[in-house]
Coordinates of C-alpha atoms in Angstrom, one line a residue:
M1 CA -89.4 -88.6 81.4
E2 CA -91.1 -87.5 78.3
L3 CA -93.1 -84.2 79.4
T4 CA -97.1 -84.5 77.7
D5 CA -97.7 -81.1 75.0
S6 CA -99.2 -79.4 77.5
Q7 CA -96.4 -79.4 79.7
Q8 CA -93.7 -78.2 77.4
L9 CA -95.5 -76.0 76.2
I10 CA -96.0 -74.3 80.3
R11 CA -92.4 -75.0 80.5
D12 CA -92.1 -72.1 76.9
T13 CA -94.6 -70.2 78.2
V14 CA -92.2 -69.5 81.7
R15 CA -89.2 -69.3 80.3
E16 CA -90.4 -67.2 77.9
F17 CA -91.9 -64.8 80.9
V18 CA -88.9 -65.3 82.8
E19 CA -86.4 -64.3 80.3
T20 CA -88.1 -61.0 78.7
E21 CA -89.8 -60.2 82.2
V22 CA -87.4 -61.0 85.3
V23 CA -83.4 -61.8 84.1
E24 CA -82.9 -58.1 83.3
T25 CA -83.5 -56.7 86.8
V26 CA -82.2 -59.6 88.6
D27 CA -78.6 -57.7 89.6
E28 CA -80.9 -54.6 90.6
H29 CA -83.5 -56.4 92.9
D30 CA -80.1 -58.4 94.5
A31 CA -78.0 -55.3 95.2
A32 CA -81.2 -53.0 97.0
Q33 CA -82.6 -56.5 98.5
T34 CA -86.2 -55.6 97.0
F35 CA -88.6 -57.7 95.9
P36 CA -89.9 -57.7 92.1
E37 CA -93.8 -56.8 93.3
D38 CA -94.2 -56.3 89.0
V39 CA -92.7 -60.0 88.1
W40 CA -95.3 -61.1 91.0
D41 CA -97.8 -59.7 88.8
G42 CA -96.7 -60.9 86.0
L43 CA -96.6 -64.7 87.4
A44 CA -101.1 -63.9 88.8
E45 CA -101.5 -62.6 85.4
L46 CA -100.3 -66.7 84.0
D47 CA -102.1 -68.4 87.0
L48 CA -98.6 -69.2 88.6
T49 CA -100.0 -67.9 91.7
G50 CA -102.5 -70.4 91.6
L51 CA -100.7 -73.9 90.9
T52 CA -101.6 -75.6 94.1
V53 CA -105.2 -74.2 93.9
P54 CA -108.3 -76.0 92.2
E55 CA -110.0 -75.2 89.7
E56 CA -113.6 -75.3 91.1
Y57 CA -111.7 -71.5 93.2
G58 CA -109.6 -69.7 90.0
G59 CA -106.1 -72.2 90.4
F60 CA -104.3 -73.7 88.0
D61 CA -104.7 -77.2 90.0
A62 CA -101.3 -77.9 88.1
D63 CA -99.7 -81.2 88.5
E64 CA -96.5 -82.4 90.3
V65 CA -94.5 -82.3 87.2
T66 CA -95.9 -78.7 85.7
Y67 CA -95.4 -77.8 89.3
S68 CA -92.0 -79.0 89.4
I69 CA -91.3 -77.2 85.8
V70 CA -92.8 -73.6 86.7
N71 CA -90.3 -73.7 89.9
E72 CA -87.1 -74.8 87.5
E73 CA -87.9 -72.1 84.9
V74 CA -88.5 -69.0 87.4
A75 CA -85.3 -70.0 89.8
R76 CA -83.5 -70.3 85.8
G77 CA -83.5 -66.8 85.9
H78 CA -84.4 -65.9 89.5
L79 CA -84.4 -68.3 92.5
A80 CA -85.5 -65.3 95.1
V81 CA -88.8 -64.9 93.0
A82 CA -89.1 -68.7 93.0
T83 CA -88.5 -68.5 96.8
A84 CA -91.7 -66.7 96.7
L85 CA -94.2 -68.0 94.8
S86 CA -92.8 -71.4 96.6
V87 CA -94.2 -70.5 100.0
H88 CA -96.9 -69.1 99.0
C89 CA -98.1 -72.1 97.3
L90 CA -96.6 -73.7 100.7
A91 CA -100.1 -72.1 102.3
T92 CA -102.9 -72.3 99.9
S93 CA -102.2 -75.8 99.7
C94 CA -102.1 -75.6 104.0
I95 CA -105.6 -74.2 102.7
R96 CA -107.1 -76.3 99.9
Q97 CA -105.7 -79.5 102.2
F98 CA -106.8 -78.5 105.6
G99 CA -109.0 -75.5 105.1
T100 CA -113.0 -75.9 105.6
E101 CA -114.8 -74.9 102.2
E102 CA -115.6 -71.1 104.1
H103 CA -112.0 -71.7 104.4
K104 CA -111.3 -72.3 100.8
E105 CA -114.3 -69.2 99.6
E106 CA -112.3 -66.7 101.5
W107 CA -108.8 -67.5 100.6
L108 CA -108.7 -69.2 98.0
P109 CA -109.8 -66.5 94.6
K110 CA -107.8 -63.5 96.9
M111 CA -104.5 -65.7 96.5
V112 CA -105.0 -66.7 92.8
D113 CA -104.7 -63.7 91.5
G114 CA -101.7 -62.7 93.8
R115 CA -102.8 -61.1 96.9
P116 CA -103.0 -61.8 99.6
V117 CA -99.6 -63.4 99.6
G118 CA -99.0 -66.1 101.4
A119 CA -96.2 -67.4 104.4
F120 CA -95.6 -70.6 105.8
A121 CA -94.2 -69.9 110.1
L122 CA -92.7 -73.5 111.4
S123 CA -89.3 -72.8 111.6
E124 CA -88.4 -70.7 114.9
P125 CA -85.3 -69.4 116.8
D126 CA -84.7 -72.7 118.3
A127 CA -86.3 -75.2 116.8
G128 CA -85.2 -75.2 113.5
S129 CA -84.9 -79.1 111.9
N130 CA -86.7 -80.6 114.7
P131 CA -89.7 -78.3 114.9
A132 CA -91.1 -80.8 118.6
E133 CA -89.6 -78.1 120.2
M134 CA -91.6 -75.4 119.1
S135 CA -92.2 -72.9 121.5
T136 CA -95.0 -71.1 120.0
E137 CA -98.3 -70.9 121.9
A138 CA -101.4 -71.2 120.9
R139 CA -104.1 -70.8 123.9
L140 CA -107.5 -71.7 123.6
E141 CA -109.6 -68.7 125.2
D142 CA -113.2 -67.9 125.6
G143 CA -114.0 -69.4 121.8
E144 CA -110.5 -67.6 120.8
Y145 CA -107.4 -68.5 119.8
V146 CA -104.1 -66.4 122.1
I147 CA -100.9 -66.4 120.3
N148 CA -97.7 -65.6 121.5
G149 CA -94.4 -66.8 120.6
K150 CA -91.7 -66.4 118.0
K151 CA -91.6 -67.2 114.1
Q152 CA -88.2 -67.1 112.3
W153 CA -86.8 -67.4 108.5
I154 CA -90.3 -65.9 107.0
T155 CA -90.3 -65.7 103.7
N156 CA -93.1 -63.4 102.3
G157 CA -92.5 -62.6 106.4
K158 CA -92.6 -58.6 104.8
R159 CA -95.1 -58.8 101.7
A160 CA -97.7 -61.8 103.5
G161 CA -101.6 -61.5 103.5
V162 CA -102.0 -64.2 105.5
V163 CA -99.9 -66.8 107.3
I164 CA -100.0 -70.4 108.1
L165 CA -98.5 -71.2 111.6
F166 CA -98.0 -73.7 113.4
A167 CA -97.5 -73.4 117.4
K168 CA -98.9 -75.3 120.7
T169 CA -102.0 -75.3 122.3
D170 CA -99.7 -76.2 125.3
R171 CA -96.3 -74.6 125.2
D172 CA -95.1 -78.1 127.4
D173 CA -96.7 -80.3 125.8
P174 CA -95.0 -81.2 122.4
D175 CA -98.2 -83.5 120.8
T176 CA -100.0 -80.0 120.9
V177 CA -99.0 -78.5 117.5
T178 CA -101.7 -77.8 115.9
Q179 CA -101.5 -75.4 112.8
F180 CA -103.7 -71.8 112.0
L181 CA -104.9 -69.1 109.8
V182 CA -103.6 -66.0 111.0
P183 CA -104.8 -62.7 109.2
K184 CA -101.3 -60.8 108.6
D185 CA -103.9 -57.7 109.9
T186 CA -104.8 -59.0 113.1
P187 CA -103.6 -56.9 116.0
G188 CA -100.4 -58.1 117.3
L189 CA -98.7 -59.8 115.1
E190 CA -95.4 -57.7 114.1
I191 CA -93.0 -57.8 112.0
G192 CA -89.5 -58.5 113.0
K193 CA -85.6 -58.1 111.6
K194 CA -85.3 -59.1 108.3
E195 CA -82.3 -61.4 107.4
D196 CA -79.4 -59.4 105.8
K197 CA -78.6 -63.0 104.0
L198 CA -75.5 -64.5 101.7
G199 CA -77.7 -65.2 99.0
L200 CA -81.4 -64.7 98.0
R201 CA -80.9 -60.6 99.0
A202 CA -83.9 -59.9 97.0
S203 CA -86.4 -62.3 98.8
D204 CA -87.9 -61.0 102.2
T205 CA -87.1 -63.0 105.0
T206 CA -88.0 -62.0 109.2
T207 CA -89.1 -62.8 111.8
L208 CA -92.5 -62.4 112.8
L209 CA -93.8 -61.8 116.7
F210 CA -97.2 -63.4 117.9
D211 CA -98.2 -60.5 120.9
D212 CA -101.4 -62.5 122.3
V213 CA -102.3 -62.2 118.7
R214 CA -106.4 -63.3 119.1
I215 CA -107.8 -65.3 116.0
P216 CA -111.5 -67.1 116.1
E217 CA -111.2 -70.9 116.7
E218 CA -112.6 -71.7 113.0
N219 CA -109.1 -70.8 111.8
R220 CA -107.4 -73.8 113.5
L221 CA -107.2 -76.3 110.0
T222 CA -105.6 -79.7 111.9
E223 CA -107.2 -81.0 115.0
V224 CA -105.1 -80.4 118.3
G225 CA -101.8 -82.5 117.7
D226 CA -102.1 -83.0 113.8
G227 CA -100.0 -79.9 112.9
L228 CA -96.6 -81.5 112.5
K229 CA -97.4 -84.7 110.5
A230 CA -99.7 -82.0 108.5
A231 CA -96.7 -79.8 108.1
F232 CA -94.3 -83.0 106.7
S233 CA -97.1 -84.1 104.2
I234 CA -96.8 -80.8 102.6
L235 CA -93.3 -80.5 102.9
T236 CA -93.3 -83.2 101.1
G237 CA -94.4 -81.2 98.0
G238 CA -92.2 -78.4 99.1
R239 CA -88.7 -80.0 99.1
I240 CA -89.6 -81.4 95.1
A241 CA -90.1 -77.7 94.1
I242 CA -86.8 -77.0 96.3
A243 CA -85.1 -79.6 94.2
S244 CA -86.8 -77.9 91.3
Q245 CA -85.7 -74.8 92.1
A246 CA -81.7 -76.1 92.4
V247 CA -82.1 -77.2 89.4
G248 CA -83.1 -74.2 87.5
V249 CA -79.7 -72.7 89.3
A250 CA -77.3 -75.5 87.6
Q251 CA -78.8 -75.3 85.0
A252 CA -78.7 -71.9 84.2
A253 CA -75.1 -72.0 86.5
L254 CA -74.7 -74.4 83.5
D255 CA -75.1 -72.2 80.7
A256 CA -73.4 -69.7 82.2
A257 CA -70.5 -71.3 81.5
V258 CA -70.5 -73.2 78.1
S259 CA -71.1 -69.5 77.2
Y260 CA -68.1 -68.1 78.4
A261 CA -66.3 -71.1 77.6
N262 CA -66.6 -71.0 73.8
E263 CA -66.3 -66.9 74.1
R264 CA -63.0 -67.4 76.3
E265 CA -59.0 -67.3 74.4
Q266 CA -56.6 -68.5 76.3
F267 CA -53.3 -70.1 74.4
G268 CA -55.0 -68.8 70.7
E269 CA -58.0 -71.0 71.2
P270 CA -61.6 -70.8 72.9
I271 CA -61.2 -72.9 77.1
S272 CA -63.6 -75.3 76.5
N273 CA -61.1 -77.2 74.0
H274 CA -58.7 -77.3 76.9
Q275 CA -59.6 -80.5 78.7
A276 CA -59.2 -79.9 81.6
I277 CA -62.7 -77.0 81.4
A278 CA -64.2 -79.4 78.5
H279 CA -63.8 -82.5 81.5
K280 CA -65.4 -79.7 83.9
L281 CA -68.3 -79.2 81.7
A282 CA -69.8 -82.7 81.1
D283 CA -69.1 -83.5 85.0
M284 CA -71.9 -80.5 85.6
Q285 CA -73.9 -81.8 82.5
T286 CA -74.2 -85.0 83.9
N287 CA -74.8 -84.0 87.5
V288 CA -77.7 -81.2 86.6
Q289 CA -79.8 -84.3 83.9
A290 CA -79.1 -85.9 87.1
A291 CA -80.6 -83.9 89.3
R292 CA -82.9 -83.1 87.6
L293 CA -84.5 -86.6 86.2
L294 CA -84.4 -87.3 90.3
T295 CA -86.4 -84.5 91.1
R296 CA -89.0 -85.4 88.2
D297 CA -89.3 -89.3 89.0
A298 CA -90.0 -87.5 92.3
A299 CA -92.7 -85.7 91.2
R300 CA -94.2 -88.0 89.9
K301 CA -94.4 -90.3 92.3
N302 CA -96.0 -87.5 94.1
D303 CA -98.3 -87.7 91.9
G304 CA -99.7 -90.9 93.0
G305 CA -99.4 -90.2 96.8
L306 CA -96.7 -89.0 99.4
D307 CA -93.1 -90.2 98.8
P308 CA -91.1 -88.9 101.8
Q309 CA -88.2 -90.4 100.7
A310 CA -87.9 -90.0 96.3
A311 CA -88.9 -85.7 97.4
S312 CA -85.8 -86.1 99.9
M313 CA -83.6 -87.7 97.3
A314 CA -84.5 -85.4 94.7
K315 CA -84.3 -82.6 97.1
Y316 CA -81.1 -83.8 98.9
F317 CA -78.9 -84.4 95.6
A318 CA -80.5 -80.9 93.2
S319 CA -79.3 -78.6 95.9
E320 CA -75.8 -80.2 96.4
T321 CA -75.3 -81.0 92.6
A322 CA -76.6 -76.7 92.5
V323 CA -73.2 -76.0 95.2
D324 CA -71.0 -78.1 93.4
V325 CA -72.0 -76.9 89.6
A326 CA -72.3 -72.8 90.4
N327 CA -68.8 -72.9 91.4
E328 CA -67.3 -74.6 89.0
A329 CA -68.8 -72.0 87.1
V330 CA -67.0 -69.5 89.2
Q331 CA -64.3 -71.7 88.5
V332 CA -64.5 -71.9 84.5
H333 CA -65.0 -68.0 84.5
G334 CA -61.5 -67.5 86.4
G335 CA -61.4 -64.2 88.1
Y336 CA -64.3 -62.5 86.3
G337 CA -66.7 -65.2 88.3
Y338 CA -65.1 -63.8 91.5
T339 CA -66.9 -60.5 90.2
K340 CA -70.3 -59.0 90.2
D341 CA -70.0 -58.4 86.8
F342 CA -70.8 -62.3 85.5
D343 CA -74.1 -63.7 87.0
V344 CA -71.9 -66.4 88.0
E345 CA -71.4 -65.0 91.8
R346 CA -75.3 -65.0 92.4
Y347 CA -75.4 -68.2 91.3
Y348 CA -72.6 -69.4 93.9
R349 CA -74.5 -67.2 96.3
D350 CA -77.4 -68.4 96.1
A351 CA -77.9 -72.0 95.3
K352 CA -76.4 -72.3 99.0
I353 CA -79.9 -72.6 100.1
T354 CA -81.0 -74.5 98.2
T355 CA -78.8 -76.8 100.7
I356 CA -80.2 -75.9 104.2
Y357 CA -84.2 -74.5 103.4
E358 CA -87.1 -76.7 104.3
G359 CA -84.7 -79.7 105.3
T360 CA -80.9 -79.7 105.4
S361 CA -78.8 -81.8 103.8
E362 CA -78.6 -83.3 106.3
I363 CA -81.7 -83.9 108.0
Q364 CA -82.5 -85.5 103.6
K365 CA -80.7 -88.2 104.8
E366 CA -82.0 -89.0 108.0
V367 CA -85.2 -89.4 105.9
I368 CA -83.3 -91.3 103.6
S369 CA -81.7 -93.3 105.3
R370 CA -84.6 -93.9 107.9
H371 CA -87.1 -95.3 105.1
L372 CA -84.1 -97.6 103.8
T373 CA -83.9 -99.0 107.3
E374 CA -87.6 -99.3 108.6

């Protein structure tokens, strides 16, 4: 699991950027529920907004392990930023994998530069874990697709300039889910409710409303009915990104707990000298490292072809680890951990979402067990 010299350099570069440009304003943006656009511009200057874009379009064209490392390091500083980046990369990956040459030439170079931001619109109010139940429809009419429906839980919903949309060409036929590219400024596309969330509060999460939105037929990215297959193939890599982010949050919580335990004294000595605390830290360290290795194993396997089971195992274990480690970090801090004066309070709130988005822990276990019994 050793990193190459190039991967270590990228890790160190991103870590330095996060420490100097990100962490100082995290609490400010978390409290105000605002996204740090200056940080986004900094990511673009480092070419990180083009992580999954081929070099011929100006992109970074990162391998899966490098992509995982970047997600971990950014999330270690600010999960909301890492989430925005990974969803943007989902959008560029869709265009790269399913778009025509014209789509790639039109959109990818601009997205490498960070604008437009990409969004990925799959979930709906009544279709989360089972997207086949979606009701958004894209009906072909005189050479245009007319789109009507509602998408929910859309990261970058307000910030996005382009939306990768999944809709049925026949609302009553689950086998017609198809992928489309929708420019955000298309008439009839409106931003709905912005979610007021437990954690990830700086992340721009909204609903998107489609009211007779018209796009040219050429903006269909997949063959009719191939949308879910496309979504699941892209989300395999997306789940590794979320696992990486969970490792980043867990590592940040562990670091905070170790630092506090070495400084806080009770009964005449640092609390890290007390077995009850020392053993907590030992368990936390072991589980964080196990999650990291499982995630990097999944990333390496995904470089050689899709491995949904490995991705689901990494996402399941790493996200549950993030919640457990953040919980223990709060406990190590005692009453202080329950206040906003210490970062572990935010890690605790943020960690939970990693067990939910891009497939809940329950869905990951379904994927894992299905591959065992096939």
